[in-house]
Amino acid sequence: MTHRRELAWCLAAAAVLVAARGMLFMAPGVRFDADQAIVGLMAKHISEGRAFPLFFYGQSYLPALEAYLAVPVMWLLGPTEAALKVPVVAMNVLAVLLLVWSAHRDLGLRPAVALAGALPLIVPPFVPGTRVLEAMGGNVEPLLATLLLWVTRERPWLFGVVLALTLAQREITAFPVTALLVLTIVHGGWRLPAVRERWVIAGVLAVAVSASLDAIRPFAAMFGPGTVARPAALDISGGDAIAAQFCLDPTRWASRADLLLSEHLPLMMGGRSAPAVEAGVSSGIWHGNPAIGPWVLALSAAALAAAWARRHRPAEGPESGGTIPGSSLPWFLALTGLVCVLTYWLVACSQISYNSLRYDLLVLLVPTGLILAGLRRSRREVQAGLAAAVCVWCWASALDYRALAREVSSGRWPDHRGTLVRLLEERGIRELWGEFRLAYLVSFRSAERVVVASTSIHRIDEYAARARAAHAQMLRTVPCPGGEQLVPGIWLCPPPAPDELPPVY
């Protein structure tokens, strides 16, 4: 088999594996929450021509890219979770295809070896695997941006456009940008006028994109159909959103390091066993294997040792005529992941928990980069050993996805949110108040046949107006006097008190 044909087969295999994993999370209710529902409602409103938001509803940062990408799919499939997540799965597929192709082209690896090196992102551990398949507006985008920045790094204008757009979409794109800057300095590229010009172009374009978004923002729908921007709690710039995440407090470092090493990093590598429902997945399965943590640590150490032992080996694959040679791909990935986890540890304000995993998803690039470095520098027999060890790690992750697939296909785990929507529609209830975690989820799952206005985090004006006019009852996740339990964990309660309602606009 020629290398070209082998590459085609490997790219196809990577795409199929990612798509198969993504299909699990297209099933109704498997991993879906209020934030994803808001993106779905934005896409529905755009597809109907009722609203054209620039950012996530209710705020002035996190552009509505995923909502616009989902519009053509919704025209074909309707406003469903599957339609919303098709673009997210596509971005996952594109990211791994770029990685396999880059590992083959830049490192001189056989396609099958490049495929093995990319497996940690093709079949990632269960919890990060769920997060990169969320339609949250910015989970998979930093991963895709990392690979796009790499492949465009020698094309000044294209690189500048990618950097400007991806940085505006998600501030975490600063991590691969930092890695590229470090490698540019290490390789002496900063001395070259063309390289300095490239970064100036990127900076100018980033400022231009930011200014363009600021100019359009006042005219875009901020709180759903019929609205424009107005002062609000989250009416802040992307820069303000980034600044709000910085808490440089050395007194927190020791406790956060303990959480990182004992809980977070094992969880991110698939080495912490826990129920899937703890990670927000509607399932009765458990995920993770405690033996995987030491396995990944040993695998990463072995890959680094293999790379170091043959560090004087002549370079394979094309070298760049500019700043960063293609052979630096593994170090770019590892450095990007390292910057990510160090920021999450030392700087981020958020607590280290399931709720903030989205800020550290690029940590998987650390072992991935080290593995690719070891594969590039190794003899064939060492390559085979490293590839086999990677397959063992990813097979453990695949078993978790297989268990979820069996449960989804058998219908053993009930979809209480879907049952709730059916009950409300059967009763003719069209307007409600609800807790944030229920409000927009029920509204999207019902395709707005039932609209539920949030009493806490307010995102859509129309819902609140309709609920007020109807003197609507309220959905709660705790029992209430005079309430009725509709499904496990959800009660239909009397109308909320006036002081519980959001302001009128």
Short mmCIF file of C-alpha atoms in Angstrom, two decimals:
data_model
loop_
_atom_site.label_atom_id
_atom_site.label_comp_id
_atom_site.label_asym_id
_atom_site.label_seq_id
_atom_site.Cartn_x
_atom_site.Cartn_y
_atom_site.Cartn_z
CA MET A 1 0.00 0.00 0.00
CA THR A 2 1.36 3.41 -0.95
CA HIS A 3 1.75 6.08 1.72
CA ARG A 4 -0.89 8.20 -0.02
CA ARG A 5 -3.45 5.41 0.13
CA GLU A 6 -2.45 4.54 3.69
CA LEU A 7 -2.90 8.19 4.66
CA ALA A 8 -6.37 8.25 3.09
CA TRP A 9 -7.38 5.12 5.03
CA CYS A 10 -5.99 6.51 8.28
CA LEU A 11 -7.75 9.85 7.84
CA ALA A 12 -10.99 8.01 7.09
CA ALA A 13 -10.56 5.82 10.18
CA ALA A 14 -9.94 8.86 12.38
CA ALA A 15 -13.03 10.61 11.00
CA VAL A 16 -15.23 7.55 11.52
CA LEU A 17 -14.05 7.02 15.10
CA VAL A 18 -14.68 10.65 16.05
CA ALA A 19 -18.06 10.72 14.31
CA ALA A 20 -19.12 7.48 16.02
CA ARG A 21 -18.18 8.93 19.40
CA GLY A 22 -20.01 12.14 18.57
CA MET A 23 -23.22 10.33 17.64
CA LEU A 24 -23.53 9.09 21.22
CA PHE A 25 -23.95 12.66 22.43
CA MET A 26 -26.49 13.52 19.74
CA ALA A 27 -29.02 11.22 21.42
CA PRO A 28 -31.65 13.28 23.29
CA GLY A 29 -30.70 14.10 26.84
CA VAL A 30 -27.45 12.15 27.07
CA ARG A 31 -25.30 15.22 27.73
CA PHE A 32 -27.36 18.38 27.37
CA ASP A 33 -27.77 21.33 29.71
CA ALA A 34 -29.12 24.85 29.87
CA ASP A 35 -26.10 26.53 28.28
CA GLN A 36 -26.21 24.22 25.27
CA ALA A 37 -29.96 24.75 25.04
CA ILE A 38 -29.41 28.51 24.79
CA VAL A 39 -27.08 27.97 21.83
CA GLY A 40 -29.79 25.76 20.32
CA LEU A 41 -32.43 28.43 20.84
CA MET A 42 -30.16 31.01 19.24
CA ALA A 43 -29.75 28.75 16.22
CA LYS A 44 -33.51 28.21 16.03
CA HIS A 45 -34.21 31.95 16.15
CA ILE A 46 -31.60 32.62 13.44
CA SER A 47 -33.00 29.84 11.24
CA GLU A 48 -36.46 31.43 11.54
CA GLY A 49 -35.15 34.94 10.85
CA ARG A 50 -36.43 36.12 14.25
CA ALA A 51 -33.12 37.16 15.80
CA PHE A 52 -29.51 37.61 14.78
CA PRO A 53 -27.33 37.50 17.89
CA LEU A 54 -23.66 38.33 17.80
CA PHE A 55 -22.79 36.76 21.15
CA PHE A 56 -24.24 34.20 23.52
CA TYR A 57 -27.64 35.49 24.66
CA GLY A 58 -27.46 37.83 27.66
CA GLN A 59 -23.79 38.75 27.34
CA SER A 60 -21.26 40.57 25.17
CA TYR A 61 -18.59 37.90 24.76
CA LEU A 62 -18.39 34.37 23.31
CA PRO A 63 -19.49 34.90 19.68
CA ALA A 64 -22.45 32.87 18.40
CA LEU A 65 -20.41 30.84 15.89
CA GLU A 66 -21.90 27.44 16.78
CA ALA A 67 -25.44 28.81 16.55
CA TYR A 68 -24.86 30.10 13.00
CA LEU A 69 -23.13 26.87 11.95
CA ALA A 70 -26.14 24.88 13.16
CA VAL A 71 -28.66 26.90 11.13
CA PRO A 72 -28.38 24.99 7.82
CA VAL A 73 -28.55 21.70 9.70
CA MET A 74 -31.68 22.85 11.51
CA TRP A 75 -33.27 23.74 8.19
CA LEU A 76 -32.83 20.08 7.26
CA LEU A 77 -33.39 18.28 10.59
CA GLY A 78 -35.37 20.76 12.65
CA PRO A 79 -34.39 22.25 16.04
CA THR A 80 -33.00 19.11 17.68
CA GLU A 81 -29.96 18.24 19.76
CA ALA A 82 -28.58 16.24 16.84
CA ALA A 83 -28.84 19.22 14.49
CA LEU A 84 -27.16 21.47 17.05
CA LYS A 85 -24.25 19.10 17.55
CA VAL A 86 -23.49 18.22 13.93
CA PRO A 87 -21.17 21.27 13.54
CA VAL A 88 -19.51 20.46 16.88
CA VAL A 89 -18.77 16.91 15.76
CA ALA A 90 -17.51 18.28 12.43
CA MET A 91 -15.05 20.56 14.25
CA ASN A 92 -13.82 17.57 16.28
CA VAL A 93 -13.32 15.60 13.08
CA LEU A 94 -11.45 18.46 11.40
CA ALA A 95 -9.14 18.88 14.41
CA VAL A 96 -8.04 15.23 14.45
CA LEU A 97 -7.66 15.13 10.66
CA LEU A 98 -5.34 18.13 10.85
CA LEU A 99 -3.36 16.42 13.60
CA VAL A 100 -2.92 13.12 11.74
CA TRP A 101 -2.04 14.91 8.50
CA SER A 102 0.42 17.26 10.26
CA ALA A 103 2.09 14.40 12.14
CA HIS A 104 2.60 12.58 8.83
CA ARG A 105 3.74 15.63 6.86
CA ASP A 106 5.82 17.46 9.44
CA LEU A 107 7.30 14.56 11.39
CA GLY A 108 7.78 12.10 8.55
CA LEU A 109 5.76 9.44 10.36
CA ARG A 110 4.01 6.68 8.49
CA PRO A 111 0.28 7.43 8.41
CA ALA A 112 -0.53 4.48 10.66
CA VAL A 113 2.03 5.68 13.23
CA ALA A 114 0.67 9.23 12.98
CA LEU A 115 -2.80 7.83 13.58
CA ALA A 116 -1.59 6.02 16.70
CA GLY A 117 -0.02 9.23 18.01
CA ALA A 118 -3.31 11.09 17.54
CA LEU A 119 -5.43 8.47 19.33
CA PRO A 120 -5.58 10.40 22.65
CA LEU A 121 -7.61 13.05 20.80
CA ILE A 122 -9.48 10.63 18.55
CA VAL A 123 -10.65 8.47 21.47
CA PRO A 124 -10.04 10.74 24.47
CA PRO A 125 -10.77 9.82 28.08
CA PHE A 126 -14.48 9.89 28.87
CA VAL A 127 -14.89 13.22 30.70
CA PRO A 128 -12.88 15.48 28.35
CA GLY A 129 -14.48 13.52 25.52
CA THR A 130 -17.91 14.64 26.69
CA ARG A 131 -16.84 18.27 26.98
CA VAL A 132 -15.43 18.68 23.48
CA LEU A 133 -18.77 17.45 22.12
CA GLU A 134 -20.80 20.10 23.92
CA ALA A 135 -22.45 22.92 21.98
CA MET A 136 -21.29 25.44 24.57
CA GLY A 137 -19.87 27.97 22.14
CA GLY A 138 -16.22 27.42 22.93
CA ASN A 139 -15.13 23.95 24.05
CA VAL A 140 -13.81 22.32 20.88
CA GLU A 141 -12.87 25.61 19.21
CA PRO A 142 -9.55 26.06 21.09
CA LEU A 143 -8.46 22.56 20.05
CA LEU A 144 -9.31 23.24 16.42
CA ALA A 145 -7.67 26.68 16.66
CA THR A 146 -4.46 25.07 17.95
CA LEU A 147 -4.15 22.90 14.85
CA LEU A 148 -5.22 25.67 12.46
CA LEU A 149 -2.63 28.05 13.91
CA TRP A 150 0.02 25.38 13.43
CA VAL A 151 -0.74 24.64 9.76
CA THR A 152 -1.03 28.35 8.85
CA ARG A 153 1.97 29.56 10.85
CA GLU A 154 4.06 30.33 7.71
CA ARG A 155 1.27 32.15 5.82
CA PRO A 156 1.15 35.65 7.32
CA TRP A 157 -2.31 36.82 6.28
CA LEU A 158 -4.04 33.47 6.69
CA PHE A 159 -2.37 32.98 10.08
CA GLY A 160 -3.46 36.47 11.10
CA VAL A 161 -7.06 35.82 10.10
CA VAL A 162 -7.14 32.50 11.97
CA LEU A 163 -5.56 34.04 15.07
CA ALA A 164 -7.89 37.04 15.06
CA LEU A 165 -11.07 35.03 14.59
CA THR A 166 -10.24 32.20 16.99
CA LEU A 167 -8.98 34.56 19.70
CA ALA A 168 -12.23 36.52 19.43
CA GLN A 169 -14.20 33.28 19.66
CA ARG A 170 -12.45 31.93 22.74
CA GLU A 171 -9.76 33.51 24.88
CA ILE A 172 -8.15 30.11 25.49
CA THR A 173 -6.66 30.44 22.00
CA ALA A 174 -4.02 32.51 23.82
CA PHE A 175 -2.44 29.23 24.97
CA PRO A 176 -1.33 27.96 21.52
CA VAL A 177 -0.41 31.54 20.59
CA THR A 178 1.89 31.64 23.63
CA ALA A 179 3.43 28.32 22.60
CA LEU A 180 4.09 29.63 19.09
CA LEU A 181 5.70 32.77 20.47
CA VAL A 182 7.98 30.72 22.74
CA LEU A 183 9.03 28.46 19.85
CA THR A 184 9.59 31.48 17.63
CA ILE A 185 12.02 32.88 20.21
CA VAL A 186 13.71 29.49 20.75
CA HIS A 187 14.31 29.06 17.02
CA GLY A 188 15.53 32.64 16.58
CA GLY A 189 12.68 33.66 14.33
CA TRP A 190 12.20 36.92 16.20
CA ARG A 191 15.35 38.20 14.51
CA LEU A 192 13.78 37.92 11.04
CA PRO A 193 11.86 40.98 9.74
CA ALA A 194 9.36 38.69 7.96
CA VAL A 195 8.53 36.96 11.22
CA ARG A 196 8.05 40.20 13.12
CA GLU A 197 5.86 41.42 10.26
CA ARG A 198 3.77 38.24 10.52
CA TRP A 199 3.02 38.88 14.18
CA VAL A 200 2.28 42.56 13.53
CA ILE A 201 -0.24 41.52 10.85
CA ALA A 202 -1.83 39.08 13.28
CA GLY A 203 -2.04 41.74 15.99
CA VAL A 204 -3.57 44.32 13.66
CA LEU A 205 -6.16 41.83 12.43
CA ALA A 206 -7.01 40.82 16.00
CA VAL A 207 -7.61 44.45 16.92
CA ALA A 208 -9.65 44.96 13.74
CA VAL A 209 -11.87 41.96 14.47
CA SER A 210 -12.39 43.11 18.06
CA ALA A 211 -13.29 46.62 16.87
CA SER A 212 -15.69 45.21 14.27
CA LEU A 213 -17.49 43.13 16.89
CA ASP A 214 -17.77 46.19 19.14
CA ALA A 215 -19.25 48.19 16.24
CA ILE A 216 -21.86 45.54 15.42
CA ARG A 217 -22.74 44.65 19.02
CA PRO A 218 -25.28 47.44 19.68
CA PHE A 219 -27.47 46.25 16.80
CA ALA A 220 -27.40 42.49 17.49
CA ALA A 221 -30.08 40.59 19.41
CA MET A 222 -28.79 40.30 22.97
CA PHE A 223 -31.86 38.92 24.76
CA GLY A 224 -33.63 37.00 22.03
CA PRO A 225 -36.04 38.11 19.29
CA GLY A 226 -36.91 41.78 19.16
CA THR A 227 -34.03 42.97 21.35
CA VAL A 228 -30.77 44.83 20.94
CA ALA A 229 -27.83 45.31 23.29
CA ARG A 230 -28.45 46.98 26.63
CA PRO A 231 -26.55 47.29 29.92
CA ALA A 232 -26.53 43.99 31.75
CA ALA A 233 -24.47 42.07 34.29
CA LEU A 234 -22.60 40.24 31.53
CA ASP A 235 -22.40 43.19 29.12
CA ILE A 236 -18.63 43.14 29.24
CA SER A 237 -15.92 42.91 26.60
CA GLY A 238 -13.90 39.81 25.84
CA GLY A 239 -10.93 41.49 27.50
CA ASP A 240 -12.96 42.10 30.64
CA ALA A 241 -14.07 38.45 30.60
CA ILE A 242 -10.43 37.37 30.43
CA ALA A 243 -9.40 39.75 33.20
CA ALA A 244 -12.16 38.39 35.42
CA GLN A 245 -10.56 34.94 35.22
CA PHE A 246 -7.21 36.06 36.68
CA CYS A 247 -6.68 35.46 40.40
CA LEU A 248 -2.94 35.46 41.01
CA ASP A 249 -3.01 34.31 44.64
CA PRO A 250 0.01 32.22 45.76
CA THR A 251 -1.83 31.16 48.92
CA ARG A 252 -4.13 29.01 46.74
CA TRP A 253 -1.39 27.23 44.82
CA ALA A 254 -0.72 24.39 47.27
CA SER A 255 -4.37 23.40 47.66
CA ARG A 256 -4.99 23.67 43.92
CA ALA A 257 -1.91 21.56 43.21
CA ASP A 258 -3.27 18.88 45.53
CA LEU A 259 -6.59 18.90 43.66
CA LEU A 260 -4.81 18.81 40.30
CA LEU A 261 -2.65 15.83 41.15
CA SER A 262 -5.13 13.83 43.19
CA GLU A 263 -8.35 14.43 41.27
CA HIS A 264 -8.27 16.65 38.20
CA LEU A 265 -5.40 15.25 36.12
CA PRO A 266 -6.33 11.60 36.84
CA LEU A 267 -9.89 12.45 35.77
CA MET A 268 -8.71 14.15 32.57
CA MET A 269 -6.54 11.15 31.67
CA GLY A 270 -9.25 8.58 32.42
CA GLY A 271 -7.60 7.40 35.64
CA ARG A 272 -10.34 8.26 38.11
CA SER A 273 -13.33 5.97 38.36
CA ALA A 274 -16.65 7.75 38.92
CA PRO A 275 -20.31 7.55 37.88
CA ALA A 276 -21.00 9.19 34.53
CA VAL A 277 -23.92 11.12 36.01
CA GLU A 278 -21.39 12.98 38.19
CA ALA A 279 -19.96 14.41 34.97
CA GLY A 280 -23.39 15.53 33.80
CA VAL A 281 -24.03 12.53 31.55
CA SER A 282 -27.49 11.01 31.88
CA SER A 283 -26.35 7.46 32.34
CA GLY A 284 -25.98 4.77 34.96
CA ILE A 285 -22.51 3.67 33.83
CA TRP A 286 -19.20 4.30 35.57
CA HIS A 287 -16.18 5.59 33.69
CA GLY A 288 -12.43 5.58 34.24
CA ASN A 289 -9.93 3.07 35.52
CA PRO A 290 -7.51 3.85 38.41
CA ALA A 291 -4.74 1.94 36.65
CA ILE A 292 -4.78 4.33 33.71
CA GLY A 293 -3.24 7.28 35.58
CA PRO A 294 0.10 5.53 36.25
CA TRP A 295 -0.06 4.02 32.75
CA VAL A 296 -0.32 7.43 31.06
CA LEU A 297 2.41 8.85 33.29
CA ALA A 298 4.73 5.96 32.41
CA LEU A 299 3.81 6.20 28.73
CA SER A 300 4.57 9.93 28.64
CA ALA A 301 7.87 9.40 30.46
CA ALA A 302 8.86 6.60 28.08
CA ALA A 303 7.99 8.73 25.05
CA LEU A 304 10.03 11.64 26.43
CA ALA A 305 12.96 9.32 27.14
CA ALA A 306 12.79 7.94 23.60
CA ALA A 307 12.78 11.45 22.16
CA TRP A 308 15.66 12.56 24.37
CA ALA A 309 17.79 9.48 23.69
CA ARG A 310 17.79 10.17 19.94
CA ARG A 311 17.71 13.96 20.08
CA HIS A 312 20.64 14.24 17.62
CA ARG A 313 18.90 12.20 14.97
CA PRO A 314 18.61 14.09 11.64
CA ALA A 315 15.26 15.76 11.17
CA GLU A 316 12.55 13.93 9.25
CA GLY A 317 9.88 15.67 7.26
CA PRO A 318 10.02 19.14 5.73
CA GLU A 319 11.57 21.92 7.72
CA SER A 320 10.16 25.42 7.67
CA GLY A 321 11.89 28.19 5.83
CA GLY A 322 10.64 30.57 8.46
CA THR A 323 10.55 30.43 12.22
CA ILE A 324 9.36 27.08 13.49
CA PRO A 325 10.36 23.80 11.83
CA GLY A 326 7.73 21.14 11.24
CA SER A 327 9.63 18.81 13.55
CA SER A 328 8.61 21.06 16.46
CA LEU A 329 4.96 19.97 16.23
CA PRO A 330 5.19 17.66 19.29
CA TRP A 331 6.76 20.40 21.40
CA PHE A 332 4.18 22.92 20.22
CA LEU A 333 1.37 20.61 21.34
CA ALA A 334 3.01 19.74 24.66
CA LEU A 335 3.83 23.37 25.40
CA THR A 336 0.27 24.46 24.57
CA GLY A 337 -1.10 21.87 26.99
CA LEU A 338 1.44 22.83 29.64
CA VAL A 339 0.55 26.54 29.41
CA CYS A 340 -3.09 25.55 29.73
CA VAL A 341 -2.69 23.45 32.87
CA LEU A 342 -0.30 25.96 34.50
CA THR A 343 -2.81 28.76 33.92
CA TYR A 344 -5.60 26.59 35.32
CA TRP A 345 -3.46 25.88 38.38
CA LEU A 346 -1.76 29.20 39.12
CA VAL A 347 -3.94 31.92 37.64
CA ALA A 348 -7.57 30.91 37.03
CA CYS A 349 -10.22 32.12 39.48
CA SER A 350 -12.51 29.16 38.90
CA GLN A 351 -12.61 26.26 41.30
CA ILE A 352 -11.05 23.02 40.09
CA SER A 353 -14.20 21.03 39.49
CA TYR A 354 -16.40 19.46 36.84
CA ASN A 355 -17.94 22.86 36.16
CA SER A 356 -14.64 24.40 35.06
CA LEU A 357 -13.15 21.53 33.04
CA ARG A 358 -13.69 23.52 29.84
CA TYR A 359 -10.78 25.78 30.84
CA ASP A 360 -8.31 22.88 30.89
CA LEU A 361 -9.32 20.69 27.95
CA LEU A 362 -6.03 21.36 26.15
CA VAL A 363 -4.14 19.50 28.89
CA LEU A 364 -4.54 16.36 26.74
CA LEU A 365 -2.05 17.91 24.33
CA VAL A 366 0.76 17.31 26.84
CA PRO A 367 0.83 13.49 26.59
CA THR A 368 -0.17 13.68 22.92
CA GLY A 369 2.80 15.90 22.11
CA LEU A 370 5.22 13.75 24.13
CA ILE A 371 3.96 10.59 22.43
CA LEU A 372 4.45 12.11 18.99
CA ALA A 373 7.95 13.23 19.97
CA GLY A 374 8.79 9.69 21.07
CA LEU A 375 7.31 8.16 17.93
CA ARG A 376 9.29 10.50 15.70
CA ARG A 377 12.61 9.85 17.39
CA SER A 378 12.31 6.08 17.86
CA ARG A 379 13.42 3.00 16.05
CA ARG A 380 10.66 0.90 14.52
CA GLU A 381 10.48 -1.55 17.42
CA VAL A 382 10.23 1.29 19.97
CA GLN A 383 7.57 2.93 17.82
CA ALA A 384 5.60 -0.30 17.92
CA GLY A 385 5.86 -0.45 21.71
CA LEU A 386 4.78 3.16 22.17
CA ALA A 387 1.90 2.73 19.72
CA ALA A 388 0.74 -0.38 21.56
CA ALA A 389 0.85 1.45 24.89
CA VAL A 390 -1.21 4.29 23.42
CA CYS A 391 -3.74 1.77 22.13
CA VAL A 392 -4.06 0.27 25.63
CA TRP A 393 -4.82 3.72 27.07
CA CYS A 394 -7.35 4.56 24.38
CA TRP A 395 -8.94 1.10 24.51
CA ALA A 396 -9.79 1.77 28.16
CA SER A 397 -11.51 4.99 27.04
CA ALA A 398 -13.26 3.16 24.22
CA LEU A 399 -14.74 0.71 26.74
CA ASP A 400 -16.43 3.62 28.52
CA TYR A 401 -17.96 4.85 25.26
CA ARG A 402 -19.05 1.33 24.40
CA ALA A 403 -20.81 0.99 27.77
CA LEU A 404 -22.60 4.29 27.13
CA ALA A 405 -23.54 3.20 23.59
CA ARG A 406 -25.08 -0.01 24.93
CA GLU A 407 -27.11 1.91 27.47
CA VAL A 408 -28.27 4.51 24.93
CA SER A 409 -29.28 1.85 22.39
CA SER A 410 -31.15 -0.19 24.99
CA GLY A 411 -32.98 2.79 26.47
CA ARG A 412 -32.21 1.64 30.01
CA TRP A 413 -31.61 5.18 31.30
CA PRO A 414 -34.83 7.23 31.27
CA ASP A 415 -34.97 10.64 29.59
CA HIS A 416 -36.83 12.52 32.33
CA ARG A 417 -36.51 15.89 30.55
CA GLY A 418 -38.13 14.47 27.43
CA THR A 419 -40.91 12.94 29.53
CA LEU A 420 -41.42 16.31 31.23
CA VAL A 421 -41.84 18.06 27.88
CA ARG A 422 -44.47 15.51 26.79
CA LEU A 423 -46.41 15.90 30.04
CA LEU A 424 -46.46 19.70 29.78
CA GLU A 425 -47.63 19.60 26.18
CA GLU A 426 -50.33 17.05 26.97
CA ARG A 427 -51.65 19.37 29.69
CA GLY A 428 -51.68 22.33 27.35
CA ILE A 429 -49.16 24.28 29.43
CA ARG A 430 -47.40 26.78 27.18
CA GLU A 431 -45.74 29.27 29.57
CA LEU A 432 -43.85 28.66 32.79
CA TRP A 433 -41.22 30.09 35.07
CA GLY A 434 -38.33 27.83 36.02
CA GLU A 435 -34.91 27.48 37.53
CA PHE A 436 -32.14 28.25 35.07
CA ARG A 437 -31.07 24.63 34.71
CA LEU A 438 -34.59 23.74 33.54
CA ALA A 439 -35.86 26.85 31.76
CA TYR A 440 -33.98 26.92 28.50
CA LEU A 441 -33.49 23.17 28.32
CA VAL A 442 -37.25 22.53 28.38
CA SER A 443 -37.84 25.42 25.95
CA PHE A 444 -35.41 23.97 23.39
CA ARG A 445 -36.43 20.34 23.88
CA SER A 446 -40.04 21.35 23.17
CA ALA A 447 -38.99 23.48 20.16
CA GLU A 448 -40.56 26.41 22.07
CA ARG A 449 -44.01 24.84 22.16
CA VAL A 450 -43.46 25.31 25.89
CA VAL A 451 -41.44 28.38 26.87
CA VAL A 452 -39.94 28.57 30.33
CA ALA A 453 -38.57 31.88 31.57
CA SER A 454 -35.65 31.72 33.99
CA THR A 455 -36.06 33.35 37.37
CA SER A 456 -32.31 33.56 37.94
CA ILE A 457 -30.03 33.96 34.93
CA HIS A 458 -32.18 35.87 32.45
CA ARG A 459 -31.44 35.33 28.75
CA ILE A 460 -34.62 35.77 26.65
CA ASP A 461 -37.01 38.72 27.17
CA GLU A 462 -39.89 37.18 25.22
CA TYR A 463 -40.14 34.24 27.61
CA ALA A 464 -40.38 36.47 30.67
CA ALA A 465 -43.07 38.63 29.03
CA ARG A 466 -45.18 35.62 28.14
CA ALA A 467 -44.77 34.04 31.59
CA ARG A 468 -45.80 37.29 33.30
CA ALA A 469 -48.85 37.67 31.08
CA ALA A 470 -49.95 34.09 31.76
CA HIS A 471 -49.38 34.30 35.56
CA ALA A 472 -47.40 31.13 34.96
CA GLN A 473 -46.57 28.37 37.38
CA MET A 474 -42.99 27.40 38.10
CA LEU A 475 -40.76 24.37 37.58
CA ARG A 476 -38.45 23.59 40.48
CA THR A 477 -35.91 20.89 41.29
CA VAL A 478 -36.95 20.83 44.96
CA PRO A 479 -40.34 20.08 46.53
CA CYS A 480 -42.63 23.06 47.15
CA PRO A 481 -45.87 23.64 49.10
CA GLY A 482 -48.83 22.83 46.88
CA GLY A 483 -46.54 21.43 44.19
CA GLU A 484 -46.83 18.29 42.08
CA GLN A 485 -43.96 16.04 41.12
CA LEU A 486 -44.11 15.57 37.35
CA VAL A 487 -41.01 13.42 36.89
CA PRO A 488 -38.26 12.38 39.31
CA GLY A 489 -36.52 15.51 40.59
CA ILE A 490 -38.86 18.10 39.01
CA TRP A 491 -41.96 19.70 40.58
CA LEU A 492 -44.67 21.90 39.10
CA CYS A 493 -45.20 24.63 41.70
CA PRO A 494 -47.42 27.68 42.22
CA PRO A 495 -46.36 30.95 40.55
CA PRO A 496 -43.19 32.50 42.02
CA ALA A 497 -43.31 35.48 44.34
CA PRO A 498 -42.76 38.90 42.72
CA ASP A 499 -39.33 39.23 44.31
CA GLU A 500 -38.22 36.03 42.56
CA LEU A 501 -38.91 37.41 39.09
CA PRO A 502 -36.36 39.15 36.84
CA PRO A 503 -36.76 42.89 36.13
CA VAL A 504 -39.12 44.04 33.38
CA TYR A 505 -37.42 45.52 30.28
#
